[in-house]
XYZ file of C-alpha atoms in Angstrom:
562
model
C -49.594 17.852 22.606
C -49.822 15.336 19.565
C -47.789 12.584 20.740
C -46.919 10.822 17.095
C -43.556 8.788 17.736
C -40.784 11.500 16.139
C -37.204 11.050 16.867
C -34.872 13.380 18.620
C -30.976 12.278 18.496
C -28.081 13.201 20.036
C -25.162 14.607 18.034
C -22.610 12.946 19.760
C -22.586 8.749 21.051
C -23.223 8.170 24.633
C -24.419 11.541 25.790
C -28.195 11.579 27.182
C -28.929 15.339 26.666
C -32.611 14.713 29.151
C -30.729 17.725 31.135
C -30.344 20.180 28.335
C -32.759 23.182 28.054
C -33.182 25.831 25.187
C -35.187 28.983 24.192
C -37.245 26.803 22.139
C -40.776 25.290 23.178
C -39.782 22.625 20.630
C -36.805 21.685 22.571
C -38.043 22.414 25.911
C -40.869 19.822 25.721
C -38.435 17.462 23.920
C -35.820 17.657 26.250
C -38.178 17.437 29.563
C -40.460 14.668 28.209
C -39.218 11.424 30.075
C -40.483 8.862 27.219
C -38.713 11.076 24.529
C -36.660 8.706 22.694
C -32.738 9.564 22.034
C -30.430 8.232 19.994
C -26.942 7.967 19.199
C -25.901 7.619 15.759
C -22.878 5.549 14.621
C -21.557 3.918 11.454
C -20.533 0.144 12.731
C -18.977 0.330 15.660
C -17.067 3.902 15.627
C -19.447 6.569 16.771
C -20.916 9.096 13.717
C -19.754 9.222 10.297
C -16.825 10.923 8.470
C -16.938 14.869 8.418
C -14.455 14.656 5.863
C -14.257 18.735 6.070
C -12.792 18.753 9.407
C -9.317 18.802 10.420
C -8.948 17.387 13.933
C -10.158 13.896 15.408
C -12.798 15.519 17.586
C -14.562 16.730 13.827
C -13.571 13.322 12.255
C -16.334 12.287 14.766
C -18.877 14.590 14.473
C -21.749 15.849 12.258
C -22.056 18.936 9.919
C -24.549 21.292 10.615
C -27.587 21.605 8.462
C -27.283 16.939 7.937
C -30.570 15.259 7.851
C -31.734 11.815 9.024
C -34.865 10.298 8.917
C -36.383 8.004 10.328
C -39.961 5.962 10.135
C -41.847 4.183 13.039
C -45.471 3.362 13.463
C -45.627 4.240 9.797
C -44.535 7.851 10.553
C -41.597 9.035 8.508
C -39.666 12.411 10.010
C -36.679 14.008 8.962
C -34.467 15.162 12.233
C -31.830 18.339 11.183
C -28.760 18.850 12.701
C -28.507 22.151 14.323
C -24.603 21.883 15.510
C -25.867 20.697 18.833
C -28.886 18.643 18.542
C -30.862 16.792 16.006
C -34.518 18.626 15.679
C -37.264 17.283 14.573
C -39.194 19.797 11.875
C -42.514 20.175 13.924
C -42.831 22.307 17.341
C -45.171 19.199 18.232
C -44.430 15.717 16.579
C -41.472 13.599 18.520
C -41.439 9.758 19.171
C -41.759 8.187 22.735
C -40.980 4.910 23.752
C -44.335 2.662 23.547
C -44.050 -1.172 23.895
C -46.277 -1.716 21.075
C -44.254 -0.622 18.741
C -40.380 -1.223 19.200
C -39.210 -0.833 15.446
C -36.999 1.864 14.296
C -35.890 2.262 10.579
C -33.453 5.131 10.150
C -31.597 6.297 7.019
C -28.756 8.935 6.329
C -28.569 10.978 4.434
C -32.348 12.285 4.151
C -32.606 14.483 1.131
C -35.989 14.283 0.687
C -35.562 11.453 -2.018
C -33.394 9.126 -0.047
C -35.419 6.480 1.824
C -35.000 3.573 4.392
C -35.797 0.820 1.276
C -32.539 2.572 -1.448
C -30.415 5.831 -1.456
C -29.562 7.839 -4.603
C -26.307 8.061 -5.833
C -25.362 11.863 -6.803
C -23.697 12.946 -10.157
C -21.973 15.298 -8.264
C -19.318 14.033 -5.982
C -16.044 16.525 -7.490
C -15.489 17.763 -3.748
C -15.075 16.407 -0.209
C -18.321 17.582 1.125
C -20.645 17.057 -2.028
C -19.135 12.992 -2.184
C -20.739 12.740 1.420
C -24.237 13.403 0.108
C -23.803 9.848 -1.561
C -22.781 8.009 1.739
C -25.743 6.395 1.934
C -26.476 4.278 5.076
C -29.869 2.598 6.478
C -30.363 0.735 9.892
C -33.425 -0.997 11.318
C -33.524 -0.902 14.741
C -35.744 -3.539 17.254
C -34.689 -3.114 20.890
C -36.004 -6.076 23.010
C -36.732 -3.548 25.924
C -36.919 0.315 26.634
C -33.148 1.164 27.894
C -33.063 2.537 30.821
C -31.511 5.750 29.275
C -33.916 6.485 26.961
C -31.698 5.946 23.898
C -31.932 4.283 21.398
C -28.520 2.968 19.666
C -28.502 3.076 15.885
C -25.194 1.494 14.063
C -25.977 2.780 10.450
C -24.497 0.507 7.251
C -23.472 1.788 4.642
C -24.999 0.763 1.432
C -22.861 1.789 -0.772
C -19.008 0.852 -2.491
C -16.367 3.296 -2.585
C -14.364 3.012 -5.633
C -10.908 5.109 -6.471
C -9.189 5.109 -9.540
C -5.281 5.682 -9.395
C -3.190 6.582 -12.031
C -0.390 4.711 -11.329
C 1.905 5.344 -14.650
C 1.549 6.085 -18.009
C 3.055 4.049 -20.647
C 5.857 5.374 -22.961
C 3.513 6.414 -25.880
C 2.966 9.478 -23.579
C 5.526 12.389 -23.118
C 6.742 13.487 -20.347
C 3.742 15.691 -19.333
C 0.893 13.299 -19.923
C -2.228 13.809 -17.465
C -5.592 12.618 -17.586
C -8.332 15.197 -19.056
C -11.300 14.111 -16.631
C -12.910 10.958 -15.506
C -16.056 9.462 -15.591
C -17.600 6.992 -13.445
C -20.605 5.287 -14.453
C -23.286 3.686 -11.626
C -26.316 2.064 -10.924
C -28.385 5.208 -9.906
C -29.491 3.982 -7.031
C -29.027 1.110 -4.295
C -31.843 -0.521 -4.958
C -31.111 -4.688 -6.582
C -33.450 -4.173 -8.889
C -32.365 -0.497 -10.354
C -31.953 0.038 -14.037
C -31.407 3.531 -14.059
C -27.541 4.892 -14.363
C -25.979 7.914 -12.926
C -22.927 9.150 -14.598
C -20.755 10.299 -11.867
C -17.725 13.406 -11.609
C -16.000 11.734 -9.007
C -13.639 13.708 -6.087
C -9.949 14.362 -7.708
C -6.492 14.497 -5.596
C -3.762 14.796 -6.947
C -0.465 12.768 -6.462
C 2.943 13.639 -5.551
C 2.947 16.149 -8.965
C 0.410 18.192 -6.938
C -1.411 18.742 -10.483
C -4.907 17.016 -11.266
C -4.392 14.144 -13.956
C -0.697 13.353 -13.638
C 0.564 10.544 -12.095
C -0.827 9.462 -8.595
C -3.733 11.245 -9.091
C -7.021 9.497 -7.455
C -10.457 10.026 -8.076
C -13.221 8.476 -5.900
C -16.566 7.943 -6.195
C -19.114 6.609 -3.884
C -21.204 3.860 -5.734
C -24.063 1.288 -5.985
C -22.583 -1.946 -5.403
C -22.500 -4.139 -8.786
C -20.271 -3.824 -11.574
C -19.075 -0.104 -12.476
C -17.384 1.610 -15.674
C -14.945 4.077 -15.763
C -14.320 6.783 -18.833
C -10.687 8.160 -18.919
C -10.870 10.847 -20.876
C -7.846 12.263 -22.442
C -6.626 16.249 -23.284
C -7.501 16.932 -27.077
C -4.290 16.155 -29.179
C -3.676 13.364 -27.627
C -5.899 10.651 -28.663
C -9.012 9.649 -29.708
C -12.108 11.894 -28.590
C -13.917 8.365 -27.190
C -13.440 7.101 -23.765
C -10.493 4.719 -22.937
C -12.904 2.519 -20.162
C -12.155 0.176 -17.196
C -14.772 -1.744 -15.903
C -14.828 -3.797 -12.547
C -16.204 -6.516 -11.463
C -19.094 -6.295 -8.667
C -18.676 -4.368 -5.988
C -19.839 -4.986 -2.443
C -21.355 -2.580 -0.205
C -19.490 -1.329 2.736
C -15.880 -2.141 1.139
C -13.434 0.643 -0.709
C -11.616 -0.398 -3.397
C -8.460 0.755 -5.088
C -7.680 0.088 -8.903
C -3.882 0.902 -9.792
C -4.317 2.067 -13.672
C -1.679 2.233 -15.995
C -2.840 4.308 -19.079
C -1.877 3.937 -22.866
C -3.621 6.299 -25.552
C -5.373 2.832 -26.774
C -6.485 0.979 -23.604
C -6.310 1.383 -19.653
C -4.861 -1.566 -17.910
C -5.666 -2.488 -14.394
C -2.182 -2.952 -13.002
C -3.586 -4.178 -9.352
C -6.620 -4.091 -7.000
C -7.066 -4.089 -3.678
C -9.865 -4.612 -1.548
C -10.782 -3.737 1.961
C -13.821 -2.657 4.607
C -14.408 0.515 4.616
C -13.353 2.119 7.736
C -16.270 3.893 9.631
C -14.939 7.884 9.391
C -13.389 7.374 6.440
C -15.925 8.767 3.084
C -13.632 10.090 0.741
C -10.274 8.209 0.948
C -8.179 10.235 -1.135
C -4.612 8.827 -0.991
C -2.943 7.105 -3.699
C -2.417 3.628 -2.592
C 1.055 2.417 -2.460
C 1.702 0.291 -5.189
C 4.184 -3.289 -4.550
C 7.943 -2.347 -5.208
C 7.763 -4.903 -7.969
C 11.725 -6.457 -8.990
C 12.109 -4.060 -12.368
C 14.656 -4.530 -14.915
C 15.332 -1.630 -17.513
C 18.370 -1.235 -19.948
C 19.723 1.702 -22.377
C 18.904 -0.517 -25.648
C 17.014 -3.560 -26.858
C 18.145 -6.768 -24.631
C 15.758 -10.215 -23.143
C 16.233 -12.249 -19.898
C 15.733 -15.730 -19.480
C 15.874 -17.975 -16.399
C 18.202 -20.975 -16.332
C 17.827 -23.667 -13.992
C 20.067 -25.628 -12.339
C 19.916 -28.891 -10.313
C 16.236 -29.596 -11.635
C 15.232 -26.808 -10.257
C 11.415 -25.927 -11.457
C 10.629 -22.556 -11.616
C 7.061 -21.618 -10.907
C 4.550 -18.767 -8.987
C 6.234 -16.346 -11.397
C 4.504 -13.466 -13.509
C 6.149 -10.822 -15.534
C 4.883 -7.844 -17.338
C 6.390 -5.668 -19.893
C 6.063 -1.747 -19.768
C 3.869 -2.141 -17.338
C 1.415 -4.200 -19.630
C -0.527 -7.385 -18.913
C 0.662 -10.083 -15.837
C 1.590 -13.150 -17.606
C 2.629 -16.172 -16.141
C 6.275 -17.280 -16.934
C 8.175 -20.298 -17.004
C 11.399 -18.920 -17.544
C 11.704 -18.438 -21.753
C 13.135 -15.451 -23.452
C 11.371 -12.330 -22.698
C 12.208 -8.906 -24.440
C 11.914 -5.428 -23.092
C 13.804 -2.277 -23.327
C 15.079 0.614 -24.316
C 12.319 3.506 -23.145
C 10.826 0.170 -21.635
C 10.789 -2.433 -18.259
C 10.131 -5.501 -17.337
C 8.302 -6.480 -14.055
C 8.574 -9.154 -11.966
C 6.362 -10.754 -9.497
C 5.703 -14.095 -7.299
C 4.168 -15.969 -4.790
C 6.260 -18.459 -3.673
C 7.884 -18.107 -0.107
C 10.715 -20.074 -1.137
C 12.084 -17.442 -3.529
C 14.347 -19.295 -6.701
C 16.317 -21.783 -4.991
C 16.062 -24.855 -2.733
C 19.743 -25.336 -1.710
C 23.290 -24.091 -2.826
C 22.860 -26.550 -5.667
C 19.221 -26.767 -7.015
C 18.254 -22.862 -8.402
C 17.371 -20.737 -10.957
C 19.226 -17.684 -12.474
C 18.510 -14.615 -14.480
C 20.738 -14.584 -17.800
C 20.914 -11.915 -20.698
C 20.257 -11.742 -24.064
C 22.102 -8.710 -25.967
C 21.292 -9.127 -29.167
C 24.615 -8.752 -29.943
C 25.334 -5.167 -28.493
C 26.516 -5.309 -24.630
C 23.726 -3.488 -22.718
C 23.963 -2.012 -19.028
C 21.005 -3.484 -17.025
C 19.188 -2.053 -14.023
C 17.417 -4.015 -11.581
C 15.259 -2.430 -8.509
C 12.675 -2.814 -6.325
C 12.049 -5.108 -3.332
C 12.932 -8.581 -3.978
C 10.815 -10.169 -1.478
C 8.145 -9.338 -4.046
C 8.832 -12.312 -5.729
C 7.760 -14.275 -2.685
C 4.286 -13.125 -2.428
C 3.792 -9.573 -3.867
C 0.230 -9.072 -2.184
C 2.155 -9.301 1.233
C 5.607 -8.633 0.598
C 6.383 -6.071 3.339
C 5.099 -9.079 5.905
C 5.633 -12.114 4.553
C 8.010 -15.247 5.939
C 11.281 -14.801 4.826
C 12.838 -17.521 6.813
C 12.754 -20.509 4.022
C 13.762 -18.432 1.161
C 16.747 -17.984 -0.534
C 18.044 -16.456 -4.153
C 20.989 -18.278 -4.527
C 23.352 -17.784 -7.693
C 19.927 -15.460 -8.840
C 22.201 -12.879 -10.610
C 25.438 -14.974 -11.296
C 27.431 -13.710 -14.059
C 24.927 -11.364 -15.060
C 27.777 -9.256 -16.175
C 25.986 -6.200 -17.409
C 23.964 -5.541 -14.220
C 24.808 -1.802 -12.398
C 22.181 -2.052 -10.055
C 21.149 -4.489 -7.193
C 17.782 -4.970 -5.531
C 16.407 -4.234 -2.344
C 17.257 -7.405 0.581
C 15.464 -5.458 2.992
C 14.389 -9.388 4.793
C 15.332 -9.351 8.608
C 14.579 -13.476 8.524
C 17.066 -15.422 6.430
C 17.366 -18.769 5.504
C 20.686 -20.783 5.499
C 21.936 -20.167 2.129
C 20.011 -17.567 1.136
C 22.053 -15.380 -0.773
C 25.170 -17.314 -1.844
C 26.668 -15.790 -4.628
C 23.693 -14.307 -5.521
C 25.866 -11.680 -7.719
C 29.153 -13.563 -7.668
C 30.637 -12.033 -11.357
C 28.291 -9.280 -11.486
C 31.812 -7.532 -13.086
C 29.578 -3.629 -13.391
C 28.069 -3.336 -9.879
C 28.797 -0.728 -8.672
C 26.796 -0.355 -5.064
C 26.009 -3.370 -3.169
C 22.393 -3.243 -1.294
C 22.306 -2.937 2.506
C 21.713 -6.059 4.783
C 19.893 -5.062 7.810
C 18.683 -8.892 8.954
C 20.249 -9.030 12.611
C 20.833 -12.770 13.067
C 22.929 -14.785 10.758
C 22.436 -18.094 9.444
C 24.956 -20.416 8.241
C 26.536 -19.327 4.858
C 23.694 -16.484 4.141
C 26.014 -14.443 2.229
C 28.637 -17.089 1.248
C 30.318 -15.423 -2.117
C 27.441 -12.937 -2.454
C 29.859 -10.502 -4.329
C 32.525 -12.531 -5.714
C 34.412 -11.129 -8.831
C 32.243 -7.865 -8.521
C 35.230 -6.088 -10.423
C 33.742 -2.543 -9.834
C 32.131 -2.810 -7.035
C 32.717 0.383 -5.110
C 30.324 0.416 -1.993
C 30.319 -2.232 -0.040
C 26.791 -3.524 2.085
C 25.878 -1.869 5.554
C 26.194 -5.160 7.141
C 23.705 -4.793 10.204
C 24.066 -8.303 11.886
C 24.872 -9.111 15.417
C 24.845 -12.433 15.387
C 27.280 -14.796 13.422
C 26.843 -18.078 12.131
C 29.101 -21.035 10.871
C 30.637 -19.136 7.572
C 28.223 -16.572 7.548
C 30.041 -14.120 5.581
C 32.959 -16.397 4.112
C 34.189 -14.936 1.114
C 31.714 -12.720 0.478
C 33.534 -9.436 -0.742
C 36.403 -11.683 -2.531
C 37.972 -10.190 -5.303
C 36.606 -6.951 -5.501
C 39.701 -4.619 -6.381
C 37.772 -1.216 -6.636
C 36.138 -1.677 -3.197
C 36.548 1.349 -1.336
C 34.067 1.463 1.579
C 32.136 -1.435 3.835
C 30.405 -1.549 6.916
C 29.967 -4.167 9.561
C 28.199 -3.577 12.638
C 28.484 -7.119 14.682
C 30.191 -6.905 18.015
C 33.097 -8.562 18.772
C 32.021 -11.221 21.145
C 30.304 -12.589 17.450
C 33.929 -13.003 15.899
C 34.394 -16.539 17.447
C 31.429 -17.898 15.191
C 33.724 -20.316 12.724
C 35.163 -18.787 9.970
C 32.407 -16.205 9.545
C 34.154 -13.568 7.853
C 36.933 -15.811 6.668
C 38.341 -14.133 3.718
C 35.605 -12.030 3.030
C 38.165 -9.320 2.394
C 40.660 -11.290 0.477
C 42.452 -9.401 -2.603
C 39.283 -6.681 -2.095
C 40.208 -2.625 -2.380
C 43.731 -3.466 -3.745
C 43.329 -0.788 -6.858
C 42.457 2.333 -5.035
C 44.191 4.507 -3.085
C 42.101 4.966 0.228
C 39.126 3.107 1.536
C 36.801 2.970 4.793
C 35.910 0.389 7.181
C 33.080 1.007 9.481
C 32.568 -1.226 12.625
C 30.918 -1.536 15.710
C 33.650 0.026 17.681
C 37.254 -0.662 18.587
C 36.627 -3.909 20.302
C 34.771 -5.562 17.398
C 37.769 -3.601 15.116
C 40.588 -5.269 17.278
C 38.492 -8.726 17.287
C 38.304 -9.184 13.252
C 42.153 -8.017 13.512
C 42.767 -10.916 16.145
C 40.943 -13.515 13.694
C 43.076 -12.718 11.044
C 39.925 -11.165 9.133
C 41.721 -7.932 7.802
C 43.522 -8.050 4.961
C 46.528 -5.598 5.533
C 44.860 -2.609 2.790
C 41.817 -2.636 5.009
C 43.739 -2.173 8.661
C 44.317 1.357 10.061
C 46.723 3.317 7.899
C 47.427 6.743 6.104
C 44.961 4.597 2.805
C 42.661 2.836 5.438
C 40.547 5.201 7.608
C 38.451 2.706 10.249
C 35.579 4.450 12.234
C 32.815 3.378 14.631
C 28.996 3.161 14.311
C 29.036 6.853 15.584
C 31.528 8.021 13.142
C 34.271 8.281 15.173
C 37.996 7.429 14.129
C 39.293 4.237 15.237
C 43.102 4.316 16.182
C 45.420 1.594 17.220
């Protein structure tokens, strides 16, 4: 036999296949040769690399049949196949042993015959989950300090190349209603190698988005890449705009991270809304899924209006962007800024103290009608304005948005509070006079700090639906006038057990001259002991007690009686 030093691997990580017999002489002299070097293959840490075909975690984890690896040592370069069980090697007679004299292994994946340990090729082709693989490129050089006592030889394969997907996060309102991308382009060093100077124009993998049609909104389209710098063509359908390109180009790209570019697309220009950057997962190749974008605070309106911030106490606003119709970030100090109608305005921040100090030293939205009264809608998360790159996680504890919407008179729609931490203060009259809300937000933070929702609705004329008030522990005036003067108040919930009544006057008045103008209402509480507690306190106004107009249930929807 002509003992050169091939490789035979082992599909899966771990398993030493010495026992293993077939009808092949190949494989028979492989398998019963002691010095036969094995290997198992992974990518980092997590064993084998994505089969991005397969359904369930055991083919997550495995190879396809018919992959290729190769591998050099001694100066001998062999490509091993993949026969479903095994990795071959191509000759009935060539296979590496283990030999002191030579302990370096270079291996690369995947070996197509122009692939090499030294750069990988990046493929033109990448428009499905199974041709993008043939891009993952990923090299390892291997020196063991000793021949294992198993025989195998470990290999944890890097990948060497980016992976880049394109979102298309919105379209801007020169675009009707069925706008869509055409087909994109994706333009990359042609291979890995630092000093390439070739390109490959790429027709990256599609998916589409929640429209479940190819080019509409939340569609993504990844490529595999050579790190550096990359360009993008956005082509759109005939008709609508220019034959040429609209382009987005990144900056450089590192190998072994995935990135995610949020695109918002005009018939002039594509603007990178956000990027995010991250390691790439081992068993994850083709990605796929639109990433979520931040629940930015979004003000729209029916006609042409601006907003403005006004401070109060010396209060300094700052760590504040805004961007209109979903157009460049800008940093904002507070001046007039226009949007609407058929537009919006975006907000976003970073500091963790939100737009207020204290009670007394804050900053609040006002607005700008030009004259003509326009309704204003206001969404999205508002912790975004406390550090939008982290919002669902950040430290709520130290901020507060006091007075933040105070007399905006025009507003019909609230913001998410969806912040379980709350500072003292945090939301005092944050929409006292807000005379067209209609639906208050719900407040699921469990323990109350002093004053947190002191006022918070005051003088909401129209308010109809009150908060789900989810707390169970009270503070000193925690909710002390904080649904005052509300006469078309119909419905409220408060979920706090009774034994948190006793906290002083936290729900003192909270109820006062609230639900007087309509004819029936609902309270929702805990249950009939935290009922009969706010009725002990004095808390219930007479409308909002059990009556033929007041209908009081529990937490499980069950009537309350007296």
């Amino acid at each position: 036999m002509k003992y050169q030093k091939i490789l035979g691997l082992v599909a899966t990580a771990g398993l030493f296949l010495a026992g293993c017999t077939t009808d092949s002489d190949t494989q028979n002299t492989w398998f019963s040769d002691p010095s036969a070097v094995r290997i198992s293959a992974s990518v980092g840490s997590t064993f084998t690399r994505s089969n991005p075909t397969a359904g369930l975690d055991e083919g997550l984890k495995s190879f396809n049949s018919g992959d290729k690896i190769g591998v050099t040592s001694g100066g001998t370069s062999v490509i091993y196949s993949f026969d479903g069980t095994d990795w071959l090697p191509g000759s009935n007679t060539d296979y590496l042993v283990w030999d002191t004299k030579n302990m370096s292994f270079q291996c690369w994946y995947p070996a197509d015959g122009k692939n090499s340990f030294d750069k990988g090729y990046i493929q033109a082709d990448q428009s499905d989950a199974q041709k993008i693989v043939n891009s993952d490129y990923m090299a390892a050089e291997i020196k063991p300090a000793s021949i294992p006592e198993d025989k195998v030889l470990k290999v944890e394969l890097e990948r060497k190349t980016a992976r880049l997907t394109l979102n298309i996060s919105h379209f801007n309102a020169q675009f009707a209603d069925v706008a869509k991308i055409d087909h994109v382009n994706i333009i990359s060093k042609a291979s890995t190698d630092a000093s390439e100077t070739s390109t490959v124009t790429i027709n990256p993998f599609p998916v589409a988005g929640e429209a479940s049609e190819i080019g509409k909104v939340g569609t993504t389209y990844t490529a595999l890449v050579a790190p550096g710098a990359i360009e993008a063509q956005l082509y759109l359908p005939s008709g609508e705009a220019a034959t040429t390109p609209l382009v987005v180009k990144t900056s450089a790209l590192e190998a072994g991270k995935s990135y995610t570019y949020n695109l918002i697309v005009g018939k002039d220009a594509v603007t990178i809304d956000d990027m995010t950057v991250a390691e790439w997962k081992p068993g994850e190749t083709t990605g796929g899924e639109a990433l979520e974008r931040p629940d930015y605070l979004t003000f729209t309106a029916d006609g042409s209006t601006s907003i403005k911030i006004e401070c109060t106490g010396g209060y300094v606003v700052s760590g504040l962007e805004y961007s209109v119709n979903f157009g460049e970030w800008k940093e904002w100090s507070g001046t007039w800024v226009s949007f609407g109608p058929k537009t919006n305005l975006r907000l976003r921040g970073t500091s963790e103290k939100g737009t207020a100090e204290s009670s007394s030293k804050y900053a609040s939205f006002t607005f700008n009608p030009y004259g003509n009264e326009q309704q204003v809608q206001c969404t999205g998360d508002i912790r975004t304005l406390l550090d939008y790159t982290n919002y669902k996680n950040v430290d709520t504890g130290n901020a507060r948005f006091c007075y933040l919407f105070y007399e905006c008179k025009k507003l019909t729609t609230a913001p998410k509070l969806p912040a379980m931490k709350l500072a003292d203060y945090c939301y005092t009259n944050m929409f006292g006079y807000c005379e067209n809300l209609e639906t208050a937000p719900d407040l699921p933070a469990k323990d109350l700090p002093q004053s947190c929702y002191y006022d918070m609705f005051n003088e909401c004329k129209n308010l109809v639906t009150g908060p789900k008030i989810s707390a169970t522990k009270m503070s000193k005036f925690s909710c002390q006038w904080m649904l005052v003067n509300c006469p078309k108040l119909s419905s409220v919930t408060l979920l706090t057990p009774s034994d948190q009544m006793n906290a002083e006057s936290a729900l003192e008045r909270w109820l006062e001259n609230s639900g007087t103008s309509v004819t029936t209402r609902t309270l929702i509480v805990k249950d009939k002991a935290a009922y009969d507690a706010l009725n002990s306190k004095s808390y219930l106004p007479s409308q909002w007690q059990i009556s033929s107009s007041c209908t009081v249930q529990d937490e499980e929807g069950n009537d309350i009686t007296e």
